[in-house]
Coordinates of C-alpha atoms in Angstrom, one line a residue:
X220 CA -32.2 71.0 -51.4
X221 CA -29.8 71.5 -48.5
X222 CA -32.5 70.0 -46.2
X223 CA -32.7 67.0 -48.4
X224 CA -29.0 66.5 -48.4
X225 CA -28.9 66.9 -44.6
X226 CA -31.7 64.4 -44.3
X227 CA -29.9 61.8 -46.5
X228 CA -26.7 62.4 -44.6
X229 CA -28.4 61.9 -41.3
X230 CA -30.1 58.8 -42.6
X231 CA -26.9 57.4 -43.9
X232 CA -25.1 58.1 -40.7
X233 CA -28.0 56.5 -38.7
X234 CA -27.7 53.4 -41.0
X235 CA -23.9 53.2 -40.4
X236 CA -24.5 53.6 -36.7
X237 CA -27.2 50.9 -36.7
X238 CA -24.8 48.6 -38.6
X239 CA -22.0 49.3 -36.3
X240 CA -24.2 48.6 -33.3
X241 CA -25.4 45.3 -34.9
X242 CA -21.8 44.3 -35.5
X243 CA -20.9 45.2 -31.9
X244 CA -23.9 43.2 -30.7
X245 CA -22.8 40.2 -32.7
X246 CA -19.3 40.5 -31.6
X247 CA -20.5 40.7 -28.0
X248 CA -22.6 37.6 -28.5
X249 CA -19.8 35.8 -30.0
X250 CA -17.5 36.8 -27.1
X251 CA -20.1 35.6 -24.7
X252 CA -20.4 32.3 -26.5
X253 CA -16.7 31.9 -26.5
X254 CA -16.5 32.8 -22.8
X255 CA -19.3 30.2 -22.0
X256 CA -17.6 27.5 -24.1
X257 CA -14.2 28.3 -22.6
X258 CA -15.6 28.1 -19.1
X259 CA -17.3 24.8 -19.7
X260 CA -14.2 23.4 -21.2
X261 CA -12.2 24.6 -18.2
X262 CA -14.5 23.1 -15.6
X263 CA -14.6 19.6 -17.2
X264 CA -11.9 17.4 -15.7
X265 CA -11.1 15.6 -18.9
X266 CA -11.8 18.5 -21.4
X267 CA -8.0 18.9 -22.2
X268 CA -7.6 15.3 -23.4
X269 CA -7.4 14.9 -27.2
X270 CA -9.6 12.3 -28.8
X271 CA -6.8 9.8 -28.9
X272 CA -5.9 10.4 -25.3
X273 CA -9.6 10.2 -24.3
X274 CA -10.0 6.8 -26.0
X275 CA -6.8 5.5 -24.5
X276 CA -7.6 6.8 -21.0
X277 CA -11.1 5.0 -21.2
X278 CA -9.4 1.8 -22.2
X279 CA -6.7 2.2 -19.4
X280 CA -9.4 2.9 -16.8
X281 CA -11.4 -0.2 -17.8
X282 CA -8.2 -2.3 -17.6
X283 CA -7.4 -0.8 -14.2
X284 CA -10.8 -1.5 -12.9
X285 CA -10.7 -5.1 -14.1
X286 CA -7.2 -5.6 -12.7
X287 CA -8.2 -4.2 -9.3
X288 CA -11.3 -6.4 -9.2
X289 CA -9.3 -9.5 -10.1
X290 CA -6.8 -8.6 -7.4
X291 CA -9.4 -8.2 -4.8
X292 CA -11.0 -11.5 -5.7
X293 CA -7.6 -13.3 -5.4
X294 CA -7.1 -11.7 -2.0
X295 CA -10.6 -12.7 -0.9
X296 CA -9.9 -16.3 -1.9
X297 CA -6.6 -16.2 0.0
X298 CA -8.3 -14.7 3.0
X299 CA -11.1 -17.3 3.0
X300 CA -8.5 -20.1 2.8
X301 CA -6.5 -18.9 5.7
X302 CA -9.0 -17.4 8.0
X303 CA -10.5 -20.6 9.5
X304 CA -7.1 -22.1 10.3
X305 CA -5.9 -18.9 11.9
X306 CA -9.0 -18.6 14.0
X307 CA -8.5 -22.1 15.2
X308 CA -4.8 -21.4 16.1
X309 CA -3.4 -23.4 13.1
X310 CA -2.2 -20.5 10.9
X311 CA 0.8 -20.9 8.6
X312 CA 3.3 -19.5 11.1
X313 CA 1.9 -21.7 13.9
X314 CA 1.9 -24.7 11.6
X315 CA 5.5 -24.0 10.6
X316 CA 6.5 -23.8 14.3
X317 CA 4.8 -27.1 15.0
X318 CA 6.5 -28.7 12.1
X319 CA 9.9 -27.5 13.3
X320 CA 9.3 -28.8 16.8
X321 CA 8.2 -32.2 15.4
X322 CA 11.5 -32.2 13.3
X323 CA 13.6 -31.5 16.4
X324 CA 11.8 -34.3 18.3
X325 CA 12.6 -36.7 15.5
X326 CA 16.2 -35.6 15.5
X327 CA 16.4 -36.1 19.2
X328 CA 15.1 -39.6 18.7
X329 CA 17.7 -40.2 16.0
X330 CA 20.4 -38.8 18.4
X331 CA 19.3 -41.5 20.9
X332 CA 19.3 -44.2 18.2
X333 CA 22.8 -43.1 17.1
X334 CA 24.2 -43.4 20.6
X335 CA 22.6 -46.8 21.0
X336 CA 24.1 -47.9 17.7
X337 CA 27.5 -46.6 18.8
X338 CA 27.2 -48.7 22.0
X339 CA 26.3 -51.8 19.9
X340 CA 29.1 -51.0 17.4
X341 CA 31.7 -50.8 20.3
X342 CA 30.3 -54.1 21.7
X343 CA 30.6 -55.7 18.2
X344 CA 34.1 -54.5 17.8
X345 CA 35.1 -55.9 21.2
X346 CA 33.4 -59.2 20.4
X347 CA 35.3 -59.4 17.0
X348 CA 38.6 -58.7 18.8
X349 CA 38.1 -61.2 21.5
X350 CA 37.1 -63.9 19.1
X351 CA 40.0 -63.2 16.9
X352 CA 42.4 -63.3 19.8
X353 CA 40.9 -66.7 21.0
X354 CA 41.2 -68.0 17.5
X355 CA 44.9 -67.0 17.4
X356 CA 45.6 -68.7 20.7
X357 CA 43.9 -71.9 19.7
X358 CA 45.7 -72.0 16.4
X359 CA 48.9 -71.5 18.3
X360 CA 48.1 -74.3 20.7
X361 CA 47.1 -76.6 17.9
X362 CA 50.5 -76.1 16.3
X363 CA 52.2 -77.1 19.6
X364 CA 50.4 -80.4 20.0
X365 CA 52.3 -83.7 19.6
X366 CA 52.0 -85.9 16.7
X367 CA 49.9 -88.5 18.5
X368 CA 47.5 -85.8 19.7
X369 CA 45.6 -85.8 16.5
X370 CA 42.2 -85.5 18.2
X371 CA 43.3 -82.6 20.4
X372 CA 44.8 -80.7 17.4
X373 CA 41.7 -81.1 15.4
X374 CA 39.5 -79.9 18.2
X375 CA 41.7 -76.8 18.6
X376 CA 41.7 -76.1 14.9
X377 CA 37.8 -76.4 14.9
X378 CA 37.4 -74.1 17.8
X379 CA 39.8 -71.6 16.2
X380 CA 37.9 -71.7 13.0
X381 CA 34.6 -71.1 14.9
X382 CA 36.2 -68.2 16.8
X383 CA 37.5 -66.7 13.6
X384 CA 34.0 -67.0 12.0
X385 CA 32.5 -65.4 15.1
X386 CA 35.1 -62.6 14.8
X387 CA 34.1 -62.0 11.2
X388 CA 30.4 -61.9 12.0
X389 CA 30.9 -59.4 14.8
X390 CA 33.2 -57.3 12.4
X391 CA 30.5 -57.4 9.7
X392 CA 27.9 -56.4 12.3
X393 CA 30.0 -53.5 13.5
X394 CA 30.5 -52.4 9.8
X395 CA 26.7 -52.4 9.3
X396 CA 26.1 -50.5 12.4
X397 CA 28.7 -47.9 11.4
X398 CA 27.0 -47.3 8.1
X399 CA 23.7 -47.0 9.7
X400 CA 25.1 -44.5 12.2
X401 CA 26.8 -42.5 9.5
X402 CA 23.4 -42.2 7.6
X403 CA 21.6 -41.0 10.7
X404 CA 24.4 -38.5 11.5
X405 CA 24.1 -37.2 8.0
X406 CA 20.4 -36.7 8.4
X407 CA 21.1 -34.8 11.6
X408 CA 23.5 -32.4 9.9
X409 CA 26.9 -34.2 10.0
X410 CA 29.2 -35.9 12.4
X411 CA 29.6 -32.9 14.7
X412 CA 26.1 -31.5 14.6
X413 CA 24.0 -34.6 15.6
X414 CA 25.2 -34.5 19.2
X415 CA 23.3 -31.3 19.8
X416 CA 19.9 -32.5 18.6
X417 CA 18.7 -33.1 22.2
X418 CA 19.8 -29.6 23.3
X419 CA 18.0 -27.9 20.5
X420 CA 14.8 -29.8 21.3
X421 CA 15.0 -28.8 24.9
X422 CA 15.4 -25.1 24.0
X423 CA 12.6 -25.2 21.5
X424 CA 10.2 -26.9 24.0
X425 CA 11.2 -24.4 26.7
X426 CA 10.1 -21.4 24.5
X427 CA 7.4 -23.1 22.6
X428 CA 4.5 -21.4 24.4
X429 CA 5.8 -17.9 23.8
X430 CA 6.9 -18.8 20.3
X431 CA 3.3 -20.1 19.4
X432 CA 1.7 -17.0 20.9
X433 CA 3.9 -14.7 18.7
X434 CA 3.3 -16.9 15.7
X435 CA -0.5 -16.7 16.3
X436 CA -0.4 -12.9 16.6
X437 CA 1.6 -12.7 13.3
X438 CA -1.0 -14.9 11.6
X439 CA -3.8 -12.6 12.9
X440 CA -1.9 -9.6 11.7
X441 CA -1.6 -11.0 8.3
X442 CA -5.4 -11.6 8.1
X443 CA -5.9 -8.0 9.1
X444 CA -3.6 -6.9 6.3
X445 CA -5.5 -9.1 3.8
X446 CA -8.8 -7.5 4.9
X447 CA -7.2 -4.1 4.5
X448 CA -5.9 -5.1 1.1
X449 CA -9.4 -6.2 -0.1
X450 CA -10.8 -2.9 1.0
X451 CA -8.1 -1.0 -0.8
X452 CA -8.5 -3.0 -4.0
X453 CA -12.2 -2.5 -3.9
X454 CA -11.8 1.2 -3.4
X455 CA -9.3 1.3 -6.3
X456 CA -11.7 -0.6 -8.6
X457 CA -14.5 1.9 -7.7
X458 CA -12.2 4.8 -8.4
X459 CA -11.2 3.4 -11.7
X460 CA -14.9 2.8 -12.5
X461 CA -15.7 6.4 -11.6
X462 CA -13.0 7.6 -13.8
X463 CA -14.1 5.4 -16.7
X464 CA -17.7 6.8 -16.3
X465 CA -16.3 10.3 -16.3
X466 CA -14.4 9.7 -19.4
X467 CA -17.3 8.1 -21.1
X468 CA -19.5 11.1 -20.3
X469 CA -16.9 13.3 -21.7
X470 CA -16.8 11.3 -24.9
X471 CA -20.6 11.3 -25.1
X472 CA -20.7 15.0 -24.6
X473 CA -18.3 15.6 -27.4
X474 CA -20.3 13.3 -29.7
X475 CA -23.5 15.4 -29.1
X476 CA -22.1 19.0 -28.7
X477 CA -22.7 21.5 -31.5
X478 CA -20.1 21.6 -34.2
X479 CA -19.1 25.2 -33.4
X480 CA -18.3 24.2 -29.8
X481 CA -16.6 21.1 -30.9
X482 CA -14.4 23.1 -33.3
X483 CA -13.6 25.7 -30.7
X484 CA -12.6 23.2 -28.1
X485 CA -10.5 21.4 -30.5
X486 CA -8.6 24.6 -31.1
X487 CA -8.1 25.1 -27.4
X488 CA -6.7 21.6 -27.2
X489 CA -4.4 22.2 -30.2
X490 CA -3.1 25.4 -28.6
X491 CA -2.5 23.6 -25.3
X492 CA -0.4 20.9 -27.2
X493 CA 1.6 23.5 -28.9
X494 CA 2.4 25.1 -25.6
X495 CA 3.3 21.8 -24.1
X496 CA 5.8 21.2 -26.9
X497 CA 7.3 24.6 -26.3
X498 CA 7.4 24.8 -22.6
X499 CA 7.0 21.3 -21.3
X500 CA 4.2 19.7 -19.3
X501 CA 4.7 21.5 -16.0
X502 CA 5.0 24.9 -17.5
X503 CA 2.1 24.3 -19.9
X504 CA -0.5 23.8 -17.1
X505 CA 0.4 27.1 -15.4
X506 CA 0.7 29.1 -18.6
X507 CA -2.6 27.7 -20.0
X508 CA -4.5 28.5 -16.8
X509 CA -3.0 32.0 -16.8
X510 CA -3.8 32.5 -20.5
X511 CA -7.4 31.2 -20.1
X512 CA -7.9 33.4 -17.1
X513 CA -6.6 36.4 -18.9
X514 CA -8.9 35.7 -21.8
X515 CA -11.8 35.3 -19.4
X516 CA -11.1 38.6 -17.6
X517 CA -10.6 40.4 -20.9
X518 CA -13.9 39.1 -22.3
X519 CA -15.7 39.9 -19.1
X520 CA -14.3 43.5 -19.1
X521 CA -15.1 43.9 -22.8
X522 CA -18.7 42.8 -22.4
X523 CA -19.2 45.0 -19.4
X524 CA -17.8 48.1 -21.2
X525 CA -20.0 47.4 -24.3
X526 CA -23.0 47.2 -22.1
X527 CA -22.2 50.5 -20.3
X528 CA -21.4 52.2 -23.5
X529 CA -24.7 51.2 -25.1
X530 CA -26.6 52.3 -22.0
X531 CA -24.8 55.7 -21.9
X532 CA -25.4 56.2 -25.7
X533 CA -29.1 55.4 -25.9
X534 CA -30.0 56.6 -22.4
X535 CA -32.7 55.2 -20.2
X536 CA -35.3 55.6 -23.1
X537 CA -34.1 52.4 -24.6
X538 CA -36.0 50.3 -22.1
X539 CA -39.3 52.2 -22.6

């Protein structure tokens, strides 16, 4: 009877031991599974994004890629428009310099025109004054003639009228010349500036060769900057496309992963959001990495301890 009780007790103990070992093995497998899923989640660059953030990031990456491509295309068009002219020495800065030199030459011609008008105006004013003076003298002489000198008086009066008309014509011409000169002076910058137009032209022509060389160099430098900008924008578009592909791959992976793994990763992201709300974005990254690393270290140590314990308990005969 005692032997039967001992046998039953031993059998019961062995069953409990076997059940405990099965639970340990199952827990070990679960820890290994969590370790594997956590490691995979950690190594994926976009694994921490929530579903909403992932969708938004995909849309943002697509928008960035499109924007960079459009910017690169606009820059290429601008480069294509300017490159032939710059290579021919007629870039925008050189053209602007030539336009300014032409303006100065026109102003110098206007200065000469104004000076000639001033001489004509002075001559007209003199003619008007001389004619008015002659008319006054003849009117005076006509008044001093005798009553019988009718012919002489009429002749003087006619000549005085003719001189007065000539004086008026000369005065009108002087007024017209003055208005023309004033308009040209206004175009040249005012009554005090117009006199320096010729000096400005002489200085511009003296330095024109050096100025054109510097302007051409600046135009060529701008072309180089446009080429660099195209390269930079193309690179940015490629980077945005790469990021979009990575995000799409992450989305596809989540759609096809087992439900257990999806649930576990959702919990990891939820924990991360809670830590972020408590400690802020900067502290969250450090704390999350430390916590995950501690979990990994603990799970690795636990798995190794379980393996060593099973080996010590069962001895080398388990493998036979």
